[in-house]
Amino acid sequence: MSTEINANVLKNFIVKTIGGDKLTQTNAQKYGIEADKYVEANKDENTYLELDEIISDSDLYEQFATMYQTQKDQDAATADAEKEKEEQAKVKEKNESGV
């Protein structure tokens, strides 16, 4: 999957996903981030990672970019399915009214 996602778009996605602008190690594990990757990215050794630390770490950037792309693909598939369902309903309605 492509990880060529604008940093600001990715930051917004991360905030939406994690519910804030700081990522704790406990939450990181929830998103499948390995403990050693978390520690590597935690440059200032706080109890959390800030958005800039996430974005500047290539492994975490790639992981969240993949999550973003997956979510985007799922949203598109859902929208396509809903559109198809609406079109089928219109055809059915048209066929029933023409009878």
PDB file of C-alpha atoms in Angstrom:
ATOM      1  CA  MET A   1       0.000   0.000   0.000  1.00  0.00           C
ATOM      2  CA  SER A   2       1.116   3.512  -0.684  1.00  0.00           C
ATOM      3  CA  THR A   3       2.276   5.600   2.225  1.00  0.00           C
ATOM      4  CA  GLU A   4       2.454   8.810   0.204  1.00  0.00           C
ATOM      5  CA  ILE A   5      -0.123  10.601   2.302  1.00  0.00           C
ATOM      6  CA  ASN A   6       0.030  14.279   3.159  1.00  0.00           C
ATOM      7  CA  ALA A   7       1.346  14.719   6.717  1.00  0.00           C
ATOM      8  CA  ASN A   8      -1.523  17.049   7.687  1.00  0.00           C
ATOM      9  CA  VAL A   9      -4.124  14.599   6.415  1.00  0.00           C
ATOM     10  CA  LEU A  10      -2.403  11.832   8.336  1.00  0.00           C
ATOM     11  CA  LYS A  11      -2.217  13.969  11.487  1.00  0.00           C
ATOM     12  CA  ASN A  12      -5.974  14.567  11.290  1.00  0.00           C
ATOM     13  CA  PHE A  13      -6.566  10.848  10.824  1.00  0.00           C
ATOM     14  CA  ILE A  14      -4.363  10.002  13.808  1.00  0.00           C
ATOM     15  CA  VAL A  15      -6.160  12.503  16.053  1.00  0.00           C
ATOM     16  CA  LYS A  16      -9.504  11.070  14.969  1.00  0.00           C
ATOM     17  CA  THR A  17      -8.303   7.484  15.402  1.00  0.00           C
ATOM     18  CA  ILE A  18      -6.600   7.761  18.780  1.00  0.00           C
ATOM     19  CA  GLY A  19      -8.973  10.394  20.150  1.00  0.00           C
ATOM     20  CA  GLY A  20      -6.345  13.061  20.742  1.00  0.00           C
ATOM     21  CA  ASP A  21      -2.893  14.272  19.864  1.00  0.00           C
ATOM     22  CA  LYS A  22      -0.922  12.033  22.204  1.00  0.00           C
ATOM     23  CA  LEU A  23      -0.380   8.294  21.947  1.00  0.00           C
ATOM     24  CA  THR A  24       0.433   6.297  25.065  1.00  0.00           C
ATOM     25  CA  GLN A  25       2.218   2.977  24.921  1.00  0.00           C
ATOM     26  CA  THR A  26      -0.952   1.180  26.041  1.00  0.00           C
ATOM     27  CA  ASN A  27      -2.941   2.723  23.191  1.00  0.00           C
ATOM     28  CA  ALA A  28      -0.093   2.044  20.779  1.00  0.00           C
ATOM     29  CA  GLN A  29      -0.359  -1.663  21.546  1.00  0.00           C
ATOM     30  CA  LYS A  30      -4.082  -1.464  20.807  1.00  0.00           C
ATOM     31  CA  TYR A  31      -3.189  -0.333  17.278  1.00  0.00           C
ATOM     32  CA  GLY A  32      -0.595  -3.080  16.840  1.00  0.00           C
ATOM     33  CA  ILE A  33       2.479  -0.929  17.350  1.00  0.00           C
ATOM     34  CA  GLU A  34       5.311  -2.978  18.767  1.00  0.00           C
ATOM     35  CA  ALA A  35       6.818  -1.807  22.067  1.00  0.00           C
ATOM     36  CA  ASP A  36      10.304  -1.390  20.604  1.00  0.00           C
ATOM     37  CA  LYS A  37       8.961   0.750  17.729  1.00  0.00           C
ATOM     38  CA  TYR A  38       7.140   2.917  20.268  1.00  0.00           C
ATOM     39  CA  VAL A  39      10.299   3.354  22.355  1.00  0.00           C
ATOM     40  CA  GLU A  40      12.365   4.185  19.232  1.00  0.00           C
ATOM     41  CA  ALA A  41       9.907   6.914  18.241  1.00  0.00           C
ATOM     42  CA  ASN A  42       9.679   8.379  21.738  1.00  0.00           C
ATOM     43  CA  LYS A  43      12.597  10.802  21.365  1.00  0.00           C
ATOM     44  CA  ASP A  44      11.875  12.884  24.462  1.00  0.00           C
ATOM     45  CA  GLU A  45      11.053   9.804  26.557  1.00  0.00           C
ATOM     46  CA  ASN A  46       7.699  11.140  27.786  1.00  0.00           C
ATOM     47  CA  THR A  47       4.927   8.774  28.736  1.00  0.00           C
ATOM     48  CA  TYR A  48       3.349   9.490  25.351  1.00  0.00           C
ATOM     49  CA  LEU A  49       4.173  10.180  21.708  1.00  0.00           C
ATOM     50  CA  GLU A  50       3.185  13.486  20.192  1.00  0.00           C
ATOM     51  CA  LEU A  51       1.907  13.778  16.629  1.00  0.00           C
ATOM     52  CA  ASP A  52       5.205  15.117  15.331  1.00  0.00           C
ATOM     53  CA  GLU A  53       7.055  12.153  16.822  1.00  0.00           C
ATOM     54  CA  ILE A  54       4.648   9.758  15.118  1.00  0.00           C
ATOM     55  CA  ILE A  55       4.912  11.540  11.768  1.00  0.00           C
ATOM     56  CA  SER A  56       8.708  11.783  11.896  1.00  0.00           C
ATOM     57  CA  ASP A  57       9.172   8.056  12.629  1.00  0.00           C
ATOM     58  CA  SER A  58       9.063   6.181   9.332  1.00  0.00           C
ATOM     59  CA  ASP A  59       7.743   2.922  10.809  1.00  0.00           C
ATOM     60  CA  LEU A  60       4.872   4.598  12.684  1.00  0.00           C
ATOM     61  CA  TYR A  61       4.136   6.893   9.755  1.00  0.00           C
ATOM     62  CA  GLU A  62       3.847   3.890   7.476  1.00  0.00           C
ATOM     63  CA  GLN A  63       1.647   1.997   9.927  1.00  0.00           C
ATOM     64  CA  PHE A  64      -0.790   4.877  10.361  1.00  0.00           C
ATOM     65  CA  ALA A  65      -0.701   5.612   6.625  1.00  0.00           C
ATOM     66  CA  THR A  66      -1.663   1.993   5.975  1.00  0.00           C
ATOM     67  CA  MET A  67      -4.471   2.280   8.527  1.00  0.00           C
ATOM     68  CA  TYR A  68      -5.628   5.481   6.806  1.00  0.00           C
ATOM     69  CA  GLN A  69      -5.599   3.888   3.354  1.00  0.00           C
ATOM     70  CA  THR A  70      -7.447   0.815   4.628  1.00  0.00           C
ATOM     71  CA  GLN A  71     -10.116   3.015   6.206  1.00  0.00           C
ATOM     72  CA  LYS A  72     -10.391   5.065   3.026  1.00  0.00           C
ATOM     73  CA  ASP A  73     -10.809   1.895   0.950  1.00  0.00           C
ATOM     74  CA  GLN A  74     -13.453   0.548   3.347  1.00  0.00           C
ATOM     75  CA  ASP A  75     -15.353   3.841   3.217  1.00  0.00           C
ATOM     76  CA  ALA A  76     -15.263   3.789  -0.584  1.00  0.00           C
ATOM     77  CA  ALA A  77     -16.493   0.193  -0.686  1.00  0.00           C
ATOM     78  CA  THR A  78     -19.329   1.047   1.691  1.00  0.00           C
ATOM     79  CA  ALA A  79     -20.306   4.068  -0.398  1.00  0.00           C
ATOM     80  CA  ASP A  80     -20.228   1.956  -3.577  1.00  0.00           C
ATOM     81  CA  ALA A  81     -22.399  -0.710  -1.965  1.00  0.00           C
ATOM     82  CA  GLU A  82     -24.925   1.882  -0.799  1.00  0.00           C
ATOM     83  CA  LYS A  83     -24.997   3.477  -4.254  1.00  0.00           C
ATOM     84  CA  GLU A  84     -25.545   0.064  -5.880  1.00  0.00           C
ATOM     85  CA  LYS A  85     -28.337  -0.709  -3.438  1.00  0.00           C
ATOM     86  CA  GLU A  86     -30.044   2.620  -4.207  1.00  0.00           C
ATOM     87  CA  GLU A  87     -29.754   1.995  -7.945  1.00  0.00           C
ATOM     88  CA  GLN A  88     -31.266  -1.464  -7.578  1.00  0.00           C
ATOM     89  CA  ALA A  89     -34.141  -0.005  -5.554  1.00  0.00           C
ATOM     90  CA  LYS A  90     -34.794   2.584  -8.281  1.00  0.00           C
ATOM     91  CA  VAL A  91     -34.806  -0.083 -10.990  1.00  0.00           C
ATOM     92  CA  LYS A  92     -37.140  -2.259  -8.967  1.00  0.00           C
ATOM     93  CA  GLU A  93     -39.447   0.697  -8.298  1.00  0.00           C
ATOM     94  CA  LYS A  94     -39.434   1.630 -11.970  1.00  0.00           C
ATOM     95  CA  ASN A  95     -40.204  -1.954 -13.024  1.00  0.00           C
ATOM     96  CA  GLU A  96     -43.067  -2.226 -10.520  1.00  0.00           C
ATOM     97  CA  SER A  97     -44.612   1.053 -11.615  1.00  0.00           C
ATOM     98  CA  GLY A  98     -44.448   0.018 -15.291  1.00  0.00           C
ATOM     99  CA  VAL A  99     -46.391  -3.209 -14.702  1.00  0.00           C
TER     100      VAL A  99
END
